[in-house]
Short mmCIF file of C-alpha atoms in Angstrom, two decimals:
data_model
loop_
_atom_site.label_atom_id
_atom_site.label_comp_id
_atom_site.label_asym_id
_atom_site.label_seq_id
_atom_site.Cartn_x
_atom_site.Cartn_y
_atom_site.Cartn_z
CA ARG A 291 -9.59 -14.42 -12.20
CA GLY A 292 -11.59 -17.94 -12.63
CA ALA A 293 -12.39 -17.49 -8.83
CA LEU A 294 -13.68 -14.03 -9.27
CA GLU A 295 -16.08 -14.82 -12.03
CA ARG A 296 -17.74 -17.43 -10.37
CA TYR A 297 -18.47 -15.22 -7.13
CA GLU A 298 -19.88 -12.34 -9.33
CA ARG A 299 -22.03 -14.93 -10.67
CA ALA A 300 -23.33 -16.46 -7.76
CA LEU A 301 -23.73 -13.06 -6.38
CA ALA A 302 -25.75 -12.05 -9.22
CA LEU A 303 -28.01 -15.15 -8.27
CA TYR A 304 -28.27 -14.77 -4.61
CA ARG A 305 -29.17 -10.92 -5.24
CA GLY A 306 -32.56 -12.63 -6.79
CA LEU A 307 -33.25 -14.84 -3.54
CA PRO A 308 -34.87 -14.04 -0.36
CA ASP A 309 -32.68 -14.19 2.56
CA SER A 310 -29.72 -14.31 1.08
CA GLU A 311 -27.92 -11.21 2.53
CA ARG A 312 -25.41 -13.36 4.50
CA ASP A 313 -24.59 -15.15 1.18
CA GLN A 314 -24.02 -12.15 -0.70
CA ALA A 315 -21.84 -10.71 1.55
CA ASN A 316 -19.56 -14.02 1.61
CA CYS A 317 -19.48 -13.64 -1.95
CA LEU A 318 -18.56 -9.91 -2.07
CA TYR A 319 -15.61 -10.45 0.80
CA ASN A 320 -14.28 -13.62 -0.75
CA SER A 321 -14.18 -11.82 -4.18
CA ALA A 322 -12.18 -8.75 -2.53
CA ALA A 323 -9.81 -11.17 -1.45
CA ALA A 324 -9.33 -12.75 -4.99
CA LEU A 325 -8.80 -9.25 -6.22
CA GLY A 326 -6.40 -8.27 -3.08
CA GLU A 327 -4.25 -11.46 -4.26
CA SER A 328 -4.49 -10.40 -7.97
CA GLY A 329 -2.80 -6.86 -6.73
CA ASP A 330 -6.06 -4.82 -6.99
CA TRP A 331 -6.23 -3.11 -4.05
CA ARG A 332 -8.47 0.08 -4.60
CA GLY A 333 -10.73 -3.00 -5.75
CA ALA A 334 -10.54 -5.19 -3.21
CA LEU A 335 -11.46 -2.16 -1.00
CA GLU A 336 -14.37 -1.35 -2.75
CA ARG A 337 -15.43 -4.92 -2.21
CA PHE A 338 -14.43 -5.30 1.09
CA ASP A 339 -16.73 -2.09 1.74
CA GLN A 340 -19.83 -3.36 0.32
CA ALA A 341 -19.45 -6.99 2.28
CA LEU A 342 -18.97 -4.83 5.48
CA ALA A 343 -22.40 -2.92 4.67
CA LEU A 344 -24.29 -6.40 4.15
CA TYR A 345 -22.65 -7.62 7.40
CA ARG A 346 -24.05 -4.81 9.52
CA ARG A 347 -27.48 -5.66 8.39
CA ILE A 348 -27.36 -9.21 9.66
CA PRO A 349 -27.48 -10.42 13.23
CA ASP A 350 -24.07 -11.87 15.07
CA SER A 351 -21.69 -10.58 12.28
CA GLU A 352 -19.53 -8.69 14.65
CA ARG A 353 -16.56 -11.50 13.21
CA ASP A 354 -17.15 -10.79 9.72
CA GLN A 355 -17.51 -7.07 10.31
CA ALA A 356 -13.89 -7.06 12.06
CA ASP A 357 -12.42 -9.33 9.40
CA CYS A 358 -13.52 -6.57 6.63
CA LEU A 359 -12.25 -3.79 8.61
CA PHE A 360 -8.83 -5.34 9.03
CA ASN A 361 -8.70 -6.50 5.32
CA SER A 362 -9.93 -3.07 3.92
CA GLY A 363 -7.06 -1.82 6.39
CA ASN A 364 -4.41 -4.29 4.39
CA ALA A 365 -5.43 -2.92 1.07
CA LEU A 366 -5.24 0.81 2.28
CA ARG A 367 -1.66 0.11 3.69
CA LYS A 368 -0.88 -1.37 0.26
CA SER A 369 -2.01 1.64 -1.43
CA ASP A 370 0.32 3.54 0.91
CA ASP A 371 -2.85 5.25 2.63
CA TRP A 372 -1.55 4.67 6.05
CA ARG A 373 -4.04 7.28 8.02
CA GLY A 374 -6.85 5.19 6.59
CA ALA A 375 -5.42 1.79 7.07
CA LEU A 376 -4.35 3.16 10.61
CA GLU A 377 -8.42 3.85 11.03
CA ARG A 378 -9.72 0.64 9.70
CA TYR A 379 -7.54 -1.08 11.70
CA GLU A 380 -8.74 0.39 15.25
CA ARG A 381 -12.26 -0.52 14.15
CA ALA A 382 -11.33 -3.69 13.54
CA LEU A 383 -9.64 -3.89 16.80
CA ALA A 384 -12.46 -2.65 18.98
CA LEU A 385 -14.92 -5.03 17.21
CA TYR A 386 -12.54 -8.08 18.45
CA ARG A 387 -12.01 -6.88 21.40
CA LYS A 388 -15.73 -7.57 22.17
CA LEU A 389 -15.28 -11.20 20.99
CA PRO A 390 -14.19 -14.29 22.53
CA GLY A 391 -11.32 -16.13 21.05
CA THR A 392 -9.78 -13.32 19.05
CA GLU A 393 -6.15 -12.17 20.28
CA ARG A 394 -4.37 -13.79 17.68
CA ASN A 395 -6.96 -11.40 15.56
CA GLN A 396 -6.33 -8.41 18.17
CA ALA A 397 -2.60 -8.84 18.10
CA ASN A 398 -2.58 -8.72 14.29
CA CYS A 399 -4.55 -5.35 14.20
CA LEU A 400 -1.95 -4.23 16.49
CA TYR A 401 1.04 -5.20 14.65
CA ASN A 402 -0.24 -4.09 11.16
CA SER A 403 -1.17 -0.77 12.47
CA ALA A 404 2.57 -0.37 13.90
CA ALA A 405 3.79 -1.14 10.59
CA ALA A 406 1.45 1.51 8.94
CA LEU A 407 2.76 4.06 11.86
CA GLY A 408 6.30 3.03 10.91
CA GLU A 409 5.57 3.47 7.35
CA SER A 410 4.45 6.77 7.55
CA GLY A 411 7.71 7.68 9.78
CA ASP A 412 5.95 7.66 13.05
CA TRP A 413 8.28 5.24 14.96
CA ARG A 414 7.22 6.01 18.79
CA GLY A 415 4.07 5.09 17.56
CA ALA A 416 4.93 1.84 16.01
CA LEU A 417 7.60 0.99 18.80
CA GLU A 418 3.96 1.35 21.28
CA ARG A 419 2.15 -0.93 19.04
CA PHE A 420 4.60 -3.71 18.38
CA ASP A 421 4.98 -3.69 22.30
CA GLN A 422 1.04 -4.34 22.75
CA ALA A 423 1.12 -6.55 19.81
CA LEU A 424 3.97 -8.51 21.46
CA ALA A 425 2.75 -8.97 24.76
CA LEU A 426 -0.65 -10.28 23.11
CA TYR A 427 1.58 -12.76 21.03
CA ARG A 428 3.32 -14.18 24.10
CA ARG A 429 0.03 -15.19 25.38
CA ILE A 430 -0.61 -17.41 21.94
CA PRO A 431 0.32 -20.92 21.47
CA ASP A 432 2.79 -21.19 18.35
CA SER A 433 3.17 -17.40 17.88
CA GLU A 434 7.17 -17.66 18.22
CA ARG A 435 7.60 -16.02 14.47
CA ASP A 436 5.08 -13.29 15.34
CA GLN A 437 6.99 -12.60 18.21
CA ALA A 438 10.31 -12.48 16.95
CA ASN A 439 8.55 -10.29 13.97
CA CYS A 440 7.57 -7.74 16.38
CA LEU A 441 10.97 -7.67 18.31
CA TYR A 442 12.61 -7.14 14.89
CA ASN A 443 10.12 -4.39 13.67
CA ASN A 444 11.04 -3.05 17.12
CA GLY A 445 14.77 -2.71 16.51
CA ASP A 446 14.19 -1.18 13.16
CA ALA A 447 12.08 1.35 15.12
CA LEU A 448 14.39 1.69 18.09
CA ASP A 449 17.23 2.31 15.23
CA ASP A 450 15.84 5.02 13.51
CA LEU A 451 15.15 6.76 17.06
CA GLY A 452 18.87 6.67 17.39
CA ASP A 453 18.63 4.20 20.36
CA TRP A 454 21.13 2.12 19.13
CA ARG A 455 21.62 -0.30 22.70
CA GLY A 456 17.95 -0.98 22.52
CA ALA A 457 17.61 -1.90 18.97
CA LEU A 458 20.81 -4.21 19.48
CA GLU A 459 18.55 -6.05 22.57
CA ARG A 460 15.78 -6.28 20.23
CA PHE A 461 17.47 -7.69 17.05
CA ASP A 462 19.13 -10.33 19.50
CA GLN A 463 16.16 -11.38 21.26
CA ALA A 464 14.47 -11.56 17.61
CA LEU A 465 17.59 -13.77 16.37
CA ALA A 466 17.50 -15.89 19.39
CA LEU A 467 13.69 -16.58 18.36
CA TYR A 468 14.53 -17.11 14.41
CA ARG A 469 16.71 -19.61 15.23
CA LYS A 470 14.33 -22.08 16.65
CA LEU A 471 12.20 -22.05 13.62
CA PRO A 472 12.84 -23.35 10.56
CA GLY A 473 13.16 -21.40 6.95
CA THR A 474 13.94 -18.28 8.67
CA GLU A 475 17.78 -17.86 7.66
CA LEU A 476 16.91 -14.57 5.80
CA ASN A 477 15.28 -13.14 8.91
CA GLN A 478 18.42 -14.43 10.59
CA ALA A 479 20.57 -12.50 8.26
CA ASN A 480 18.27 -9.39 8.59
CA CYS A 481 18.93 -9.36 12.38
CA LEU A 482 22.76 -9.76 12.44
CA HIS A 483 22.56 -7.12 9.53
CA GLY A 484 20.46 -4.74 11.63
CA SER A 485 22.61 -5.24 14.82
CA GLY A 486 25.86 -4.87 12.80
CA ALA A 487 24.39 -1.44 11.96
CA ALA A 488 23.45 -0.88 15.42
CA LEU A 489 27.03 -1.33 16.98
CA GLY A 490 28.52 0.40 13.86
CA LYS A 491 26.36 3.54 15.16
CA SER A 492 27.21 3.08 18.65
CA GLY A 493 30.81 3.12 17.84
CA ASP A 494 31.90 -0.50 18.43
CA TRP A 495 33.14 -1.00 14.86
CA ARG A 496 34.87 -4.47 15.64
CA GLY A 497 31.47 -5.52 16.98
CA ALA A 498 29.84 -4.53 13.92
CA LEU A 499 32.48 -6.09 11.51
CA GLU A 500 31.58 -9.57 13.38
CA ARG A 501 27.94 -9.07 12.40
CA TYR A 502 28.48 -7.90 9.05
CA GLU A 503 30.20 -11.36 8.54
CA ARG A 504 28.03 -13.52 10.18
CA ALA A 505 25.02 -11.95 8.30
CA LEU A 506 27.12 -11.97 4.97
CA ALA A 507 27.92 -16.00 5.62
CA LEU A 508 24.17 -16.52 5.48
CA TYR A 509 23.08 -14.40 2.84
CA ARG A 510 25.53 -16.12 0.51
CA LYS A 511 23.63 -19.62 1.17
CA LEU A 512 20.29 -17.69 0.09
CA PRO A 513 19.37 -17.20 -3.67
CA GLY A 514 18.11 -13.38 -4.39
CA THR A 515 20.56 -11.88 -1.91
CA GLU A 516 22.93 -10.26 -3.94
CA ARG A 517 22.14 -6.75 -2.79
CA ASN A 518 21.90 -7.59 0.96
CA GLN A 519 25.50 -9.45 0.23
CA ALA A 520 26.49 -6.28 -1.22
CA ASN A 521 25.26 -4.38 1.61
CA CYS A 522 27.06 -6.38 4.27
CA LEU A 523 30.42 -6.02 2.01
CA TYR A 524 29.99 -2.29 1.77
CA ASN A 525 29.29 -1.84 5.52
#
């Protein structure tokens, strides 16, 4: 709230000054980010769009335009407007692809568009985008967590499509990566739970039971996982 009020006051001053379009746009962008962090996604979307309109009048601002589009996509996704979010991610991706050094941004666009497709129920579309994001992340240093997230979400998509063998493979690949990363015990437990579900659906009850037991042991070490523990016991 304090940050937002300062950005508003700065913006009002900049609007009275010549050659301040970039400063105005930066104020709008940062106030949008502040609104998003406070959970006001509709307000954030409005500010990102205002910032984008200004950046488009400024030379060499393609990176800023792409950032506005990506973040407005996030705001739309938080508002459950998956079609609108997907359109923004696509436009951001097209801009990032013209800019050097934006491979991670491109991968993030693909990852988030995949998530939006999955949330809308388009698992085949999600699967394709997660694979594209994964291919990019594998070329980026220190992106093991992003790679693991792609693999885990691909496992979910394949499970929903009924490809339990494929789902199991992805969950296991994600688990192997998460184990190399500190602070990922919850992710590891989720992988074990997901692979247990895939094994159960494929008829391997003994294998499923073993995965659920391992997931339960991990969840029990983590606060706030009572529902996860109950799900393991139930399954």
